[in-house]
Amino acid sequence: MKSIYTALSLLLLSTGASAKDYDYSDYINAAEPTEEGSILLLGDSWAAIAGDYAANICGLSNSRLVTNDAKSGTTAAQWAEGETAVGSMEKAEYDYEYVWLSLGGNDFLDNKCDIDISEEVAANIVTVIGHIVDNSPNEDIKILYFGYSVPSDDVCGNGITAQLFEEQGAIIFDAIKASAYADYVTTFDISEMFVKWGNGGLSDSYYYYDEIHLNQMGYLHL
């Protein structure tokens, strides 16, 4: 995983442009992608935005196949009940080496940060992980599950956003590690990565383009 972010960071620094605005034609024309280190991104907007950076900058310029099949606004419940990951794996063109998975944030926010739903959300995420593993043509698939960094604003109210996000993340991580698929998954707790001292436990807005999503500088830091 370190190699993915090292390449991504160096390329973002060298271009100095956003993924949306940069002209990638030179990279596209020069790329000769292979399946080595290939990445499939699944989940919600955190994965979708990361996929934009990875596919347009990291993937093409480093000859790494990247497919972004994440769906902004979706929930873990939707992915589990609709077996969305099964469809993603069945239509996959490559034997991906990595799957980046980001899920659970919208479930939490849609339910007004109710910590009581966290175990259900965690169970749905484990179900989705099972769908990925059981339907991947690559028996050695590596799933990278990213938690969420604490928002840059008190989106849950009452000054307890940081506490609730960290608690929900811990419940999800524990469920993954206790599951039958634990050996396939590496979890990343980034909840406090962007927290600014003296900001009530909230993240520094410098790294965010809204209260929840990272901007370019956020991804560089990540």
GROMACS .gro file of C-alpha atoms in nm:
model
  222
    1MET     CA    1   0.000   0.000   0.000
    2LYS     CA    2   0.287   0.234   0.069
    3SER     CA    3   0.396   0.216  -0.295
    4ILE     CA    4   0.050   0.324  -0.412
    5TYR     CA    5   0.047   0.639  -0.204
    6THR     CA    6   0.413   0.717  -0.264
    7ALA     CA    7   0.353   0.722  -0.638
    8LEU     CA    8   0.029   0.914  -0.600
    9SER     CA    9   0.185   1.179  -0.378
   10LEU     CA   10   0.490   1.235  -0.598
   11LEU     CA   11   0.277   1.274  -0.907
   12LEU     CA   12   0.035   1.517  -0.746
   13LEU     CA   13   0.326   1.725  -0.626
   14SER     CA   14   0.488   1.726  -0.967
   15THR     CA   15   0.175   1.836  -1.152
   16GLY     CA   16   0.048   2.093  -0.901
   17ALA     CA   17  -0.298   2.054  -1.055
   18SER     CA   18  -0.625   1.904  -0.945
   19ALA     CA   19  -0.742   1.571  -1.084
   20LYS     CA   20  -1.037   1.748  -1.242
   21ASP     CA   21  -0.841   2.016  -1.428
   22TYR     CA   22  -0.524   1.841  -1.538
   23ASP     CA   23  -0.472   1.732  -1.902
   24TYR     CA   24  -0.388   1.361  -1.886
   25SER     CA   25  -0.350   1.302  -2.260
   26ASP     CA   26   0.028   1.255  -2.240
   27TYR     CA   27  -0.008   0.995  -1.969
   28ILE     CA   28  -0.289   0.815  -2.151
   29ASN     CA   29  -0.093   0.797  -2.474
   30ALA     CA   30   0.224   0.678  -2.303
   31ALA     CA   31   0.070   0.426  -2.064
   32GLU     CA   32   0.109   0.052  -2.114
   33PRO     CA   33  -0.095  -0.076  -1.820
   34THR     CA   34  -0.051  -0.422  -1.676
   35GLU     CA   35  -0.234  -0.613  -1.405
   36GLU     CA   36   0.058  -0.587  -1.165
   37GLY     CA   37  -0.054  -0.369  -0.876
   38SER     CA   38  -0.398  -0.321  -1.034
   39ILE     CA   39  -0.663  -0.157  -0.817
   40LEU     CA   40  -1.043  -0.176  -0.807
   41LEU     CA   41  -1.215   0.095  -0.605
   42LEU     CA   42  -1.550   0.011  -0.448
   43GLY     CA   43  -1.780   0.189  -0.205
   44ASP     CA   44  -1.897   0.544  -0.154
   45SER     CA   45  -1.767   0.892  -0.241
   46TRP     CA   46  -1.447   0.847  -0.040
   47ALA     CA   47  -1.350   0.566  -0.275
   48ALA     CA   48  -1.488   0.743  -0.582
   49ILE     CA   49  -1.281   1.057  -0.522
   50ALA     CA   50  -0.970   0.857  -0.437
   51GLY     CA   51  -1.026   0.663  -0.758
   52ASP     CA   52  -1.029   0.985  -0.957
   53TYR     CA   53  -0.681   1.070  -0.829
   54ALA     CA   54  -0.553   0.714  -0.860
   55ALA     CA   55  -0.684   0.650  -1.211
   56ASN     CA   56  -0.599   0.986  -1.364
   57ILE     CA   57  -0.261   1.035  -1.201
   58CYS     CA   58  -0.122   0.735  -1.018
   59GLY     CA   59  -0.261   0.460  -1.237
   60LEU     CA   60  -0.199   0.578  -1.591
   61SER     CA   61   0.138   0.741  -1.543
   62ASN     CA   62   0.274   0.436  -1.361
   63SER     CA   63   0.123   0.177  -1.595
   64ARG     CA   64  -0.106   0.056  -1.317
   65LEU     CA   65  -0.457  -0.058  -1.408
   66VAL     CA   66  -0.714   0.126  -1.199
   67THR     CA   67  -1.090   0.078  -1.220
   68ASN     CA   68  -1.321   0.307  -1.027
   69ASP     CA   69  -1.653   0.135  -0.963
   70ALA     CA   70  -1.737   0.328  -0.647
   71LYS     CA   71  -2.074   0.499  -0.625
   72SER     CA   72  -2.101   0.828  -0.439
   73GLY     CA   73  -2.382   0.850  -0.187
   74THR     CA   74  -2.423   0.476  -0.141
   75THR     CA   75  -2.442   0.292   0.189
   76ALA     CA   76  -2.304  -0.033   0.323
   77ALA     CA   77  -2.662  -0.157   0.352
   78GLN     CA   78  -2.721  -0.095  -0.018
   79TRP     CA   79  -2.401  -0.273  -0.119
   80ALA     CA   80  -2.475  -0.570   0.106
   81GLU     CA   81  -2.842  -0.612   0.019
   82GLY     CA   82  -2.797  -0.546  -0.351
   83GLU     CA   83  -2.483  -0.761  -0.376
   84THR     CA   84  -2.330  -0.470  -0.566
   85ALA     CA   85  -1.975  -0.595  -0.516
   86VAL     CA   86  -2.070  -0.928  -0.673
   87GLY     CA   87  -2.165  -0.743  -0.989
   88SER     CA   88  -1.842  -0.544  -0.977
   89MET     CA   89  -1.632  -0.858  -0.951
   90GLU     CA   90  -1.827  -1.047  -1.217
   91LYS     CA   91  -1.785  -0.769  -1.474
   92ALA     CA   92  -1.420  -0.707  -1.383
   93GLU     CA   93  -1.185  -0.714  -1.678
   94TYR     CA   94  -0.875  -0.791  -1.472
   95ASP     CA   95  -0.758  -1.007  -1.184
   96TYR     CA   96  -0.717  -0.711  -0.953
   97GLU     CA   97  -0.443  -0.726  -0.693
   98TYR     CA   98  -0.605  -0.468  -0.465
   99VAL     CA   99  -0.956  -0.356  -0.379
  100TRP     CA  100  -0.990  -0.020  -0.206
  101LEU     CA  101  -1.313  -0.029  -0.003
  102SER     CA  102  -1.473   0.271   0.169
  103LEU     CA  103  -1.818   0.212   0.316
  104GLY     CA  104  -2.021   0.297   0.625
  105GLY     CA  105  -1.998   0.675   0.638
  106ASN     CA  106  -2.330   0.743   0.468
  107ASP     CA  107  -2.511   0.487   0.684
  108PHE     CA  108  -2.389   0.673   0.989
  109LEU     CA  109  -2.467   1.022   0.863
  110ASP     CA  110  -2.806   0.923   0.719
  111ASN     CA  111  -2.905   0.800   1.065
  112LYS     CA  112  -2.799   1.123   1.240
  113CYS     CA  113  -2.478   0.969   1.376
  114ASP     CA  114  -2.666   0.707   1.578
  115ILE     CA  115  -2.390   0.494   1.729
  116ASP     CA  116  -2.641   0.215   1.793
  117ILE     CA  117  -2.646   0.122   1.424
  118SER     CA  118  -2.269   0.070   1.410
  119GLU     CA  119  -2.278  -0.306   1.463
  120GLU     CA  120  -2.533  -0.343   1.182
  121VAL     CA  121  -2.320  -0.125   0.956
  122ALA     CA  122  -2.012  -0.330   1.044
  123ALA     CA  123  -2.195  -0.654   0.964
  124ASN     CA  124  -2.296  -0.518   0.625
  125ILE     CA  125  -1.937  -0.420   0.550
  126VAL     CA  126  -1.819  -0.771   0.639
  127THR     CA  127  -2.086  -0.907   0.405
  128VAL     CA  128  -1.955  -0.687   0.123
  129ILE     CA  129  -1.600  -0.803   0.193
  130GLY     CA  130  -1.724  -1.161   0.164
  131HIS     CA  131  -1.883  -1.080  -0.171
  132ILE     CA  132  -1.549  -0.945  -0.295
  133VAL     CA  133  -1.339  -1.237  -0.174
  134ASP     CA  134  -1.581  -1.510  -0.281
  135ASN     CA  135  -1.623  -1.366  -0.630
  136SER     CA  136  -1.269  -1.252  -0.706
  137PRO     CA  137  -1.077  -1.453  -0.968
  138ASN     CA  138  -0.763  -1.366  -0.771
  139GLU     CA  139  -0.733  -1.598  -0.472
  140ASP     CA  140  -0.477  -1.361  -0.319
  141ILE     CA  141  -0.691  -1.047  -0.344
  142LYS     CA  142  -0.589  -0.778  -0.096
  143ILE     CA  143  -0.867  -0.554   0.037
  144LEU     CA  144  -0.772  -0.216   0.177
  145TYR     CA  145  -1.048  -0.092   0.405
  146PHE     CA  146  -1.019   0.275   0.489
  147GLY     CA  147  -1.206   0.423   0.778
  148TYR     CA  148  -1.299   0.791   0.775
  149SER     CA  149  -1.109   1.085   0.910
  150VAL     CA  150  -1.301   1.298   1.159
  151PRO     CA  151  -1.496   1.570   0.973
  152SER     CA  152  -1.381   1.930   0.977
  153ASP     CA  153  -1.713   2.048   1.121
  154ASP     CA  154  -1.944   1.929   1.396
  155VAL     CA  155  -2.175   1.740   1.157
  156CYS     CA  156  -2.322   1.527   1.435
  157GLY     CA  157  -2.389   1.823   1.666
  158ASN     CA  158  -2.345   1.869   2.039
  159GLY     CA  159  -1.968   1.872   2.005
  160ILE     CA  160  -1.937   1.493   1.991
  161THR     CA  161  -1.869   1.436   1.621
  162ALA     CA  162  -1.507   1.329   1.676
  163GLN     CA  163  -1.600   1.086   1.952
  164LEU     CA  164  -1.880   0.926   1.751
  165PHE     CA  165  -1.674   0.887   1.432
  166GLU     CA  166  -1.391   0.725   1.623
  167GLU     CA  167  -1.627   0.489   1.807
  168GLN     CA  168  -1.800   0.383   1.487
  169GLY     CA  169  -1.465   0.320   1.318
  170ALA     CA  170  -1.343   0.104   1.604
  171ILE     CA  171  -1.657  -0.111   1.589
  172ILE     CA  172  -1.614  -0.164   1.215
  173PHE     CA  173  -1.245  -0.248   1.245
  174ASP     CA  174  -1.314  -0.500   1.524
  175ALA     CA  175  -1.586  -0.670   1.318
  176ILE     CA  176  -1.356  -0.703   1.017
  177LYS     CA  177  -1.071  -0.844   1.227
  178ALA     CA  178  -1.307  -1.095   1.389
  179SER     CA  179  -1.453  -1.212   1.057
  180ALA     CA  180  -1.363  -1.513   0.845
  181TYR     CA  181  -1.216  -1.272   0.588
  182ALA     CA  182  -0.972  -1.098   0.820
  183ASP     CA  183  -0.664  -1.235   0.644
  184TYR     CA  184  -0.769  -1.066   0.320
  185VAL     CA  185  -0.814  -0.720   0.470
  186THR     CA  186  -0.578  -0.448   0.584
  187THR     CA  187  -0.755  -0.176   0.780
  188PHE     CA  188  -0.645   0.185   0.800
  189ASP     CA  189  -0.752   0.399   1.094
  190ILE     CA  190  -0.711   0.757   0.973
  191SER     CA  191  -0.967   0.909   1.211
  192GLU     CA  192  -0.719   1.144   1.379
  193MET     CA  193  -0.484   1.203   1.086
  194PHE     CA  194  -0.612   1.554   1.011
  195VAL     CA  195  -0.721   1.662   1.360
  196LYS     CA  196  -0.616   2.015   1.447
  197TRP     CA  197  -0.512   2.089   1.804
  198GLY     CA  198  -0.754   2.321   1.979
  199ASN     CA  199  -1.031   2.250   1.727
  200GLY     CA  200  -1.253   2.040   1.950
  201GLY     CA  201  -1.118   1.714   1.811
  202LEU     CA  202  -1.225   1.807   1.457
  203SER     CA  203  -1.006   1.793   1.149
  204ASP     CA  204  -0.827   2.088   0.996
  205SER     CA  205  -1.045   2.235   0.719
  206TYR     CA  206  -0.727   2.309   0.522
  207TYR     CA  207  -0.732   1.947   0.406
  208TYR     CA  208  -1.103   1.938   0.315
  209TYR     CA  209  -1.314   2.070   0.029
  210ASP     CA  210  -1.628   2.028   0.240
  211GLU     CA  211  -1.696   1.906   0.594
  212ILE     CA  212  -1.643   1.539   0.507
  213HIS     CA  213  -1.434   1.498   0.191
  214LEU     CA  214  -1.062   1.554   0.148
  215ASN     CA  215  -0.920   1.797  -0.106
  216GLN     CA  216  -0.595   1.756  -0.300
  217MET     CA  217  -0.382   1.855  -0.003
  218GLY     CA  218  -0.570   1.602   0.207
  219TYR     CA  219  -0.482   1.322  -0.032
  220LEU     CA  220  -0.120   1.435  -0.041
  221HIS     CA  221  -0.110   1.417   0.338
  222LEU     CA  222  -0.279   1.077   0.334
   0.00000   0.00000   0.00000
